[in-house]
PDB file of C-alpha atoms in Angstrom:
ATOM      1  CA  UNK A   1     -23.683  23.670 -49.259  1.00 86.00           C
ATOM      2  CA  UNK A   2     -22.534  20.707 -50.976  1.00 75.00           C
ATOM      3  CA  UNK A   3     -24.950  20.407 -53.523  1.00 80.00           C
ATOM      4  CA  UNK A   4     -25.156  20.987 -57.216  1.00 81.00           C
ATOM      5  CA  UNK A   5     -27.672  21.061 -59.921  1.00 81.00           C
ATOM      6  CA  UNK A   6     -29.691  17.875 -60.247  1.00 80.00           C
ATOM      7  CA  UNK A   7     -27.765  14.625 -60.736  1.00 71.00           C
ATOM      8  CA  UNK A   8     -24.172  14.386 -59.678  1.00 83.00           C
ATOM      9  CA  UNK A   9     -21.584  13.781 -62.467  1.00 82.00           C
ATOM     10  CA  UNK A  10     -20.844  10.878 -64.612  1.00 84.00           C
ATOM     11  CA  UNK A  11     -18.207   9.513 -62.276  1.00 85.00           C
ATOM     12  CA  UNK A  12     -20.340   9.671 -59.115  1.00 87.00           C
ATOM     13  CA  UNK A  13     -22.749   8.248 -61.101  1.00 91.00           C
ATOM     14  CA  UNK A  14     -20.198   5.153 -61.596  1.00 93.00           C
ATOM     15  CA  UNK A  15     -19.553   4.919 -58.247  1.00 90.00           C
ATOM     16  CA  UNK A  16     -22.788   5.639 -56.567  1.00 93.00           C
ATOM     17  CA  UNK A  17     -24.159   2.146 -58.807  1.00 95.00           C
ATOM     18  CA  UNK A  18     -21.399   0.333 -57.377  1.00 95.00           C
ATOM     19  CA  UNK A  19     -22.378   1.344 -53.753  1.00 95.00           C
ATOM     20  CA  UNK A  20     -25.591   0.058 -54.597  1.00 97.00           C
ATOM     21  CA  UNK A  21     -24.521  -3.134 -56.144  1.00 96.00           C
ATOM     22  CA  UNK A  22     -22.869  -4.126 -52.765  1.00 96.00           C
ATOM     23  CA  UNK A  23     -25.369  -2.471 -50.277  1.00 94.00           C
ATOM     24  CA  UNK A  24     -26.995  -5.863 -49.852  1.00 90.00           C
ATOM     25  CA  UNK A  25     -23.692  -8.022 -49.162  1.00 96.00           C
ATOM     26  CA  UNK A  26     -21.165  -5.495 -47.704  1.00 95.00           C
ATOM     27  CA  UNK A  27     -21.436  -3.894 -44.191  1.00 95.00           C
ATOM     28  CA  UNK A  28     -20.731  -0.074 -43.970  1.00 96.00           C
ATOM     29  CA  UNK A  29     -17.305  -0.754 -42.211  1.00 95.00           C
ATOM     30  CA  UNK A  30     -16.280  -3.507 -44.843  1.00 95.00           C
ATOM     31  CA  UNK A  31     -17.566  -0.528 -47.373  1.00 95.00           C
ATOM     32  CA  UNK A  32     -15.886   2.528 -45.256  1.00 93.00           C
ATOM     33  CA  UNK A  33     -12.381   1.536 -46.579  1.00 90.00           C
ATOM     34  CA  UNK A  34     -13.108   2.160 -50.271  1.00 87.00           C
ATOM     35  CA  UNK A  35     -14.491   5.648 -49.570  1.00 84.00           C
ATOM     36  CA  UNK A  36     -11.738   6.588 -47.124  1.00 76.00           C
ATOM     37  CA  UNK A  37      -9.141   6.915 -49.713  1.00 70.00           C
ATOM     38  CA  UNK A  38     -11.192   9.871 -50.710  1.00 63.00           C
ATOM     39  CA  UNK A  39     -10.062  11.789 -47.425  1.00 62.00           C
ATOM     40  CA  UNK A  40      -6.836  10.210 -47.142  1.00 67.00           C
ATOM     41  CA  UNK A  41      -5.119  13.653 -46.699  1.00 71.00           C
ATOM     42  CA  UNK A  42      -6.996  14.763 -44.166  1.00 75.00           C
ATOM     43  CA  UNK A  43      -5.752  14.992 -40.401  1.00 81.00           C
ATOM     44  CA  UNK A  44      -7.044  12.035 -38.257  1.00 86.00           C
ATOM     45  CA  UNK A  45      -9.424  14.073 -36.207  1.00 86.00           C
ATOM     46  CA  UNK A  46     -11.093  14.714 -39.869  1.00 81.00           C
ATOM     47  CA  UNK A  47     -10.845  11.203 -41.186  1.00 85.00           C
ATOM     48  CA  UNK A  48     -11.904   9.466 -37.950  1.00 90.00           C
ATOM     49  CA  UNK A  49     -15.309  11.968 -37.765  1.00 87.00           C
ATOM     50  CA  UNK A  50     -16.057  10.929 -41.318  1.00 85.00           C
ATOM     51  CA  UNK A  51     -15.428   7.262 -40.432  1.00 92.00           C
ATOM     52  CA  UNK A  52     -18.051   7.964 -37.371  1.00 94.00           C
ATOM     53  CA  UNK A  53     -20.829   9.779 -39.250  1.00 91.00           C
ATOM     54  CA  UNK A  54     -20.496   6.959 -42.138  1.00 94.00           C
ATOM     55  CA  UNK A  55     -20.796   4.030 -39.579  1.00 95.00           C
ATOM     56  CA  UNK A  56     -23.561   5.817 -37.890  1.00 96.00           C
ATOM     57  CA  UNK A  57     -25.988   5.780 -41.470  1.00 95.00           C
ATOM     58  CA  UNK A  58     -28.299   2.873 -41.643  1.00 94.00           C
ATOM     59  CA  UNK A  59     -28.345   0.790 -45.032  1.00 92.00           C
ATOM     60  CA  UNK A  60     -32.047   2.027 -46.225  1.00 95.00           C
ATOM     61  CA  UNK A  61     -30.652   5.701 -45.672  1.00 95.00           C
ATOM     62  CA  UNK A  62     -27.650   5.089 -47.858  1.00 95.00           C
ATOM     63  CA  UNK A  63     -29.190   3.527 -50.344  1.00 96.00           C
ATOM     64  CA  UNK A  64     -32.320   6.042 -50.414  1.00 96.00           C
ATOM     65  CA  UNK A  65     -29.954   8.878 -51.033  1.00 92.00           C
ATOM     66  CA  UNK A  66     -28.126   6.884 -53.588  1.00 94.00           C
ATOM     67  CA  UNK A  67     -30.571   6.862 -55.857  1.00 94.00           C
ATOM     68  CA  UNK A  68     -31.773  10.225 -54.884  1.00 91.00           C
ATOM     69  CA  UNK A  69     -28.451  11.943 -56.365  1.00 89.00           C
ATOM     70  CA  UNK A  70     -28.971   9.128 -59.232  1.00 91.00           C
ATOM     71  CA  UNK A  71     -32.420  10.554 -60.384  1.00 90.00           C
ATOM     72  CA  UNK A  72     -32.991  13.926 -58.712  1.00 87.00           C
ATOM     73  CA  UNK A  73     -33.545  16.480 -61.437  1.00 90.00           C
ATOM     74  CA  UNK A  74     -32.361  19.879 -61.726  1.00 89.00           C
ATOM     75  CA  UNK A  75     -34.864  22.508 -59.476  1.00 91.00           C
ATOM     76  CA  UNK A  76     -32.705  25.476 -59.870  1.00 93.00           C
ATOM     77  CA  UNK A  77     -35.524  27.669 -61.231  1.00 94.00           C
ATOM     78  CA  UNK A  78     -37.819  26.590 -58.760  1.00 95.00           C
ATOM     79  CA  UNK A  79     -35.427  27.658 -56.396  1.00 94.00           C
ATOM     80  CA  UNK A  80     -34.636  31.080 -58.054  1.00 95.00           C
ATOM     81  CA  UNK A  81     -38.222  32.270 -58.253  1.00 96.00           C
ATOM     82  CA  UNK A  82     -37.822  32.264 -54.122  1.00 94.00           C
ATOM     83  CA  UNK A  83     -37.222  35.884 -53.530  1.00 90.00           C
ATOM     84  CA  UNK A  84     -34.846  35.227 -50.686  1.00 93.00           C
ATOM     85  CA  UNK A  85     -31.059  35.798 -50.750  1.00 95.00           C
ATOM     86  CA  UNK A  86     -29.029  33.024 -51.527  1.00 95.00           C
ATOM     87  CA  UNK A  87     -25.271  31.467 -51.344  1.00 95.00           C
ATOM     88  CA  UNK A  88     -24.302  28.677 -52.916  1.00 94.00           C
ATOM     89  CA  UNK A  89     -20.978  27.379 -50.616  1.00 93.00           C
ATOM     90  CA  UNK A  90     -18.757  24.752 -52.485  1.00 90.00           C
ATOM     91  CA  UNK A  91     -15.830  23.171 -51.249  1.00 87.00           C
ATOM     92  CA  UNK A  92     -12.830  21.831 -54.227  1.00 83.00           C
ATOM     93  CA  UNK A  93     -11.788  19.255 -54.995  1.00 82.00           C
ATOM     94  CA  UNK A  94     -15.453  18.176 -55.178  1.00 80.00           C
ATOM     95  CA  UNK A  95     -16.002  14.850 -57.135  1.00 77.00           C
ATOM     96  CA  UNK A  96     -20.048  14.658 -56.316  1.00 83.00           C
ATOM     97  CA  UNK A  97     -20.481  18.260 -58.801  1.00 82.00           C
ATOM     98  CA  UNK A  98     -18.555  20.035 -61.093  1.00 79.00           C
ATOM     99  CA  UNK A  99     -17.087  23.080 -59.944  1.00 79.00           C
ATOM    100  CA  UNK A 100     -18.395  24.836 -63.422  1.00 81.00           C
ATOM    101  CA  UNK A 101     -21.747  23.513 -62.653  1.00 84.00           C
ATOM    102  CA  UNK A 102     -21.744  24.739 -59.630  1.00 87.00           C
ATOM    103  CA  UNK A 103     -20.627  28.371 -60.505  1.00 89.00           C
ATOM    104  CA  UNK A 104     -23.473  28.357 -63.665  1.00 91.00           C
ATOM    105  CA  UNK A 105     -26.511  27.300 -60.598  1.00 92.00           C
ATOM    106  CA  UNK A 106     -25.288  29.844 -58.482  1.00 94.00           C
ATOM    107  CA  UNK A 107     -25.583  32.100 -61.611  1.00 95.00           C
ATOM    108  CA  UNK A 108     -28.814  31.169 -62.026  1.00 95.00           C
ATOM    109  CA  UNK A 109     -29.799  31.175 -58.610  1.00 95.00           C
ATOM    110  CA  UNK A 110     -28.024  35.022 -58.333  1.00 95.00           C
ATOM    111  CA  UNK A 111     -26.551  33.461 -55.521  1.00 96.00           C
ATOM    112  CA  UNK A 112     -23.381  34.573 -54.088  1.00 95.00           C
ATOM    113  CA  UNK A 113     -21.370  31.868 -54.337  1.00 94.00           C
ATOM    114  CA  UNK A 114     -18.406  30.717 -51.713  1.00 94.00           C
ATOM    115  CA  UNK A 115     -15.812  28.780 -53.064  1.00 90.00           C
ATOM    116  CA  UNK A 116     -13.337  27.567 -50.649  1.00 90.00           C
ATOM    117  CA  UNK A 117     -10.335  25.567 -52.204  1.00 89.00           C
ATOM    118  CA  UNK A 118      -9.207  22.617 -49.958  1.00 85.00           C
ATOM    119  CA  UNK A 119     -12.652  22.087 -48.631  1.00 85.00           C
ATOM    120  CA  UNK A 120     -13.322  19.366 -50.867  1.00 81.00           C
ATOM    121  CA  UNK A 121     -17.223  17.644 -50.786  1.00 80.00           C
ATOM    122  CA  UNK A 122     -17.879  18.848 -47.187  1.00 83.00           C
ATOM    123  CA  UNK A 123     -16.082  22.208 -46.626  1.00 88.00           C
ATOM    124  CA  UNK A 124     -17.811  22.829 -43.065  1.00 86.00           C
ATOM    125  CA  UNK A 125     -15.718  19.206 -41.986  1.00 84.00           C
ATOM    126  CA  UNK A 126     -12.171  20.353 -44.452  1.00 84.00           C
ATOM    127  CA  UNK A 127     -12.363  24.140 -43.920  1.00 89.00           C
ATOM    128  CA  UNK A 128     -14.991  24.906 -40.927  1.00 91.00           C
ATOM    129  CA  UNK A 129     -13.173  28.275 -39.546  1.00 94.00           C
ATOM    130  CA  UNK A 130     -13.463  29.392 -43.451  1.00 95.00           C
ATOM    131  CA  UNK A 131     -16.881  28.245 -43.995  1.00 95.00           C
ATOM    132  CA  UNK A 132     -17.921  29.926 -40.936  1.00 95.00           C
ATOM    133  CA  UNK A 133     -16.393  33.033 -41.603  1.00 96.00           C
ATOM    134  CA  UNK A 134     -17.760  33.355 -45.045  1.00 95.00           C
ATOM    135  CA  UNK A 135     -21.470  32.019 -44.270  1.00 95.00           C
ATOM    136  CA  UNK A 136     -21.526  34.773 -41.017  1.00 95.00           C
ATOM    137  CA  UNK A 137     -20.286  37.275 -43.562  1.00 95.00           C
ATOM    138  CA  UNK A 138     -22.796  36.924 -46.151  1.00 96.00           C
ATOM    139  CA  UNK A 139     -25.899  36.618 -43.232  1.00 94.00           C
ATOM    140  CA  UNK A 140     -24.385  39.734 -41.998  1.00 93.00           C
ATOM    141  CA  UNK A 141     -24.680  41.475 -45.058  1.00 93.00           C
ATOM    142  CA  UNK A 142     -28.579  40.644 -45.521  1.00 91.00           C
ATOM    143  CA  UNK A 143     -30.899  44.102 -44.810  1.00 80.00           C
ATOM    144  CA  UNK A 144     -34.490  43.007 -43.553  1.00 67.00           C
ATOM    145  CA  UNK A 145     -37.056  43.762 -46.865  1.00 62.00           C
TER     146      UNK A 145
END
């Protein structure tokens, strides 16, 4: 769930190196307001949780998985040769991955995947009756080996 193949795309990228650039000088509320925009149709309830969980992240954690989703590179066929089932669950509009990359891992991956328009980067927050549904449906459709 919210994940992709290896790096994230060329305009996370951009902004990811900007969030690093002002890691060191900005505080994570003086920073909060330039990512809020991102959620800025959400109800309250939704944009004051993701206000919470980003205030609650210490500096060294942000920055660590910064340049994680800078430099991580693409383990899809590691991940395939596990001979468990897999689902790949993506929310849309997601700006982190591409939805095509997404569909082409979960391809790869023979992965059922969940696509759930409207639940954006973090469909369990945007869409969690949906995500639930779907996730208990496709556990409930696993047969023991």
């Amino acid at each position: 769930m919210n994940f992709g193949p290896a790096e994230v795309s060329a305009q996370q990228r951009e902004r990811l190196r900007l969030l690093l650039s002002v890691l060191g000088s900005m505080t994570l509320e003086e920073i909060w307001p330039f990512l809020e925009g991102q959620d800025a149709t959400a109800p309250d309830d939704v944009r004051s949780f993701m206000r919470t969980r980003w205030l609650a992240n210490d500096h060294n954690h942000v920055r660590a998985a910064a340049e994680h989703l800078l430099t991580e590179p693409d383990r899809t066929a590691a991940l395939a040769a596990i001979g468990l089932p897999k689902a790949v669950v993506s929310g849309s509009p997601d700006l982190t991955w591409a939805p095509e990359g997404v569909a082409k891992m979960a391809d790869a991956l023979s992965a059922q995947l969940i696509a759930l328009p409207g639940g954006g980067h973090s469909p369990n927050v945007h869409r969690p009756e949906e995500t639930t549904a779907d996730l208990a449906d496709f556990w409930g459709a696993i047969t023991a080996p």
